[in-house]
CSV table of C-alpha atoms in Angstrom, one decimal:
chain,number,residue,atom,x,y,z
A,1,ASP,CA,0.0,0.0,0.0
A,2,GLU,CA,1.2,3.5,-0.8
A,3,GLU,CA,0.2,6.3,1.4
A,4,ILE,CA,0.9,9.9,2.2
A,5,ALA,CA,0.9,11.6,5.6
A,6,ALA,CA,0.8,15.2,6.6
A,7,SER,CA,0.7,17.2,9.8
A,8,VAL,CA,0.6,20.8,10.9
A,9,SER,CA,0.6,22.6,14.2
A,10,PHE,CA,0.1,26.2,15.3
A,11,GLU,CA,0.9,28.0,18.5
A,12,LEU,CA,-2.0,30.0,19.7
A,13,THR,CA,-0.1,31.5,22.7
A,14,ASP,CA,3.1,30.6,24.4
A,15,ARG,CA,1.2,27.8,26.3
A,16,TRP,CA,-1.6,26.7,23.9
A,17,SER,CA,-1.3,25.1,20.5
A,18,VAL,CA,-3.6,23.2,18.0
A,19,GLY,CA,-2.6,20.6,15.5
A,20,ALA,CA,-4.0,18.4,12.7
A,21,ALA,CA,-2.7,15.3,10.9
A,22,ALA,CA,-4.0,12.9,8.2
A,23,ARG,CA,-2.9,9.7,6.5
A,24,ARG,CA,-4.3,8.9,3.1
A,25,ASP,CA,-4.1,5.5,1.2
A,26,LEU,CA,-3.2,6.3,-2.4
A,27,ASP,CA,-4.2,2.9,-3.7
A,28,THR,CA,-7.8,3.1,-2.4
A,29,ASP,CA,-8.0,6.9,-2.4
A,30,GLU,CA,-9.3,6.9,1.2
A,31,THR,CA,-8.3,8.9,4.2
A,32,ARG,CA,-7.2,6.2,6.8
A,33,THR,CA,-6.7,8.5,9.8
A,34,ALA,CA,-7.5,12.1,10.7
A,35,GLN,CA,-6.5,13.8,13.9
A,36,ALA,CA,-7.1,17.2,15.6
A,37,SER,CA,-5.5,18.2,18.8
A,38,LEU,CA,-5.5,20.9,21.5
A,39,SER,CA,-2.4,21.1,23.7
A,40,TYR,CA,-1.4,23.0,26.8
A,41,GLU,CA,2.2,23.1,28.0
A,42,ASP,CA,4.0,24.8,30.9
A,43,GLU,CA,7.4,24.1,32.5
A,44,CYS,CA,6.3,20.9,34.3
A,45,THR,CA,3.4,19.5,32.3
A,46,ARG,CA,1.8,19.0,29.0
A,47,LEU,CA,-1.9,18.1,28.4
A,48,ASP,CA,-3.0,16.9,25.0
A,49,ILE,CA,-6.7,16.4,24.0
A,50,ILE,CA,-6.7,14.4,20.7
A,51,TYR,CA,-9.7,13.7,18.5
A,52,GLU,CA,-9.0,10.8,16.1
A,53,ARG,CA,-11.0,9.2,13.3
A,54,GLU,CA,-9.7,5.9,11.9
A,55,ASN,CA,-11.1,4.4,8.7
A,56,TYR,CA,-10.0,0.8,8.5
A,57,ASN,CA,-12.3,-2.0,7.6
A,58,ILE,CA,-10.9,-5.2,9.2
A,59,GLY,CA,-13.4,-8.0,9.5
A,60,ASN,CA,-16.5,-6.7,11.3
A,61,LEU,CA,-14.7,-3.6,12.5
A,62,GLY,CA,-15.5,-0.4,10.7
A,63,PRO,CA,-14.5,3.2,11.1
A,64,ARG,CA,-13.7,4.3,14.7
A,65,THR,CA,-13.8,7.7,16.4
A,66,SER,CA,-12.0,8.4,19.7
A,67,VAL,CA,-11.0,11.2,22.0
A,68,ARG,CA,-7.8,10.7,24.0
A,69,PHE,CA,-6.4,12.6,26.9
A,70,GLN,CA,-2.6,12.5,27.4
A,71,LEU,CA,-0.9,14.0,30.4
A,72,THR,CA,2.9,14.3,30.4
A,73,LEU,CA,4.8,15.2,33.6
A,74,PHE,CA,8.2,16.1,32.4
A,75,THR,CA,10.0,14.8,35.5
A,76,LEU,CA,8.1,11.5,35.5
A,77,GLY,CA,7.0,10.6,31.9
A,78,ALA,CA,3.7,10.2,30.2
A,79,LEU,CA,0.3,8.9,31.4
A,80,GLN,CA,-2.4,8.4,28.8
A,81,ASP,CA,-5.8,6.9,28.5
A,82,ASP,CA,-6.5,5.0,25.3
């Protein structure tokens, strides 16, 4: 399978940013994944809220939409809820 991926992010302020990403299958001409995110970062922490749409057809599984929260404590590592 051939695919193309792109992503972009913009800083809204010194602490807030937004981003988007997509992955497209060139053989089937379908968007496989699309993401949008909102992030907050300070000296100690980073919080990401990520909206994701996956478009894979595997067996009985069809497209899936999810919202994830990821908290990164820079001195400890990352905790995330999938």
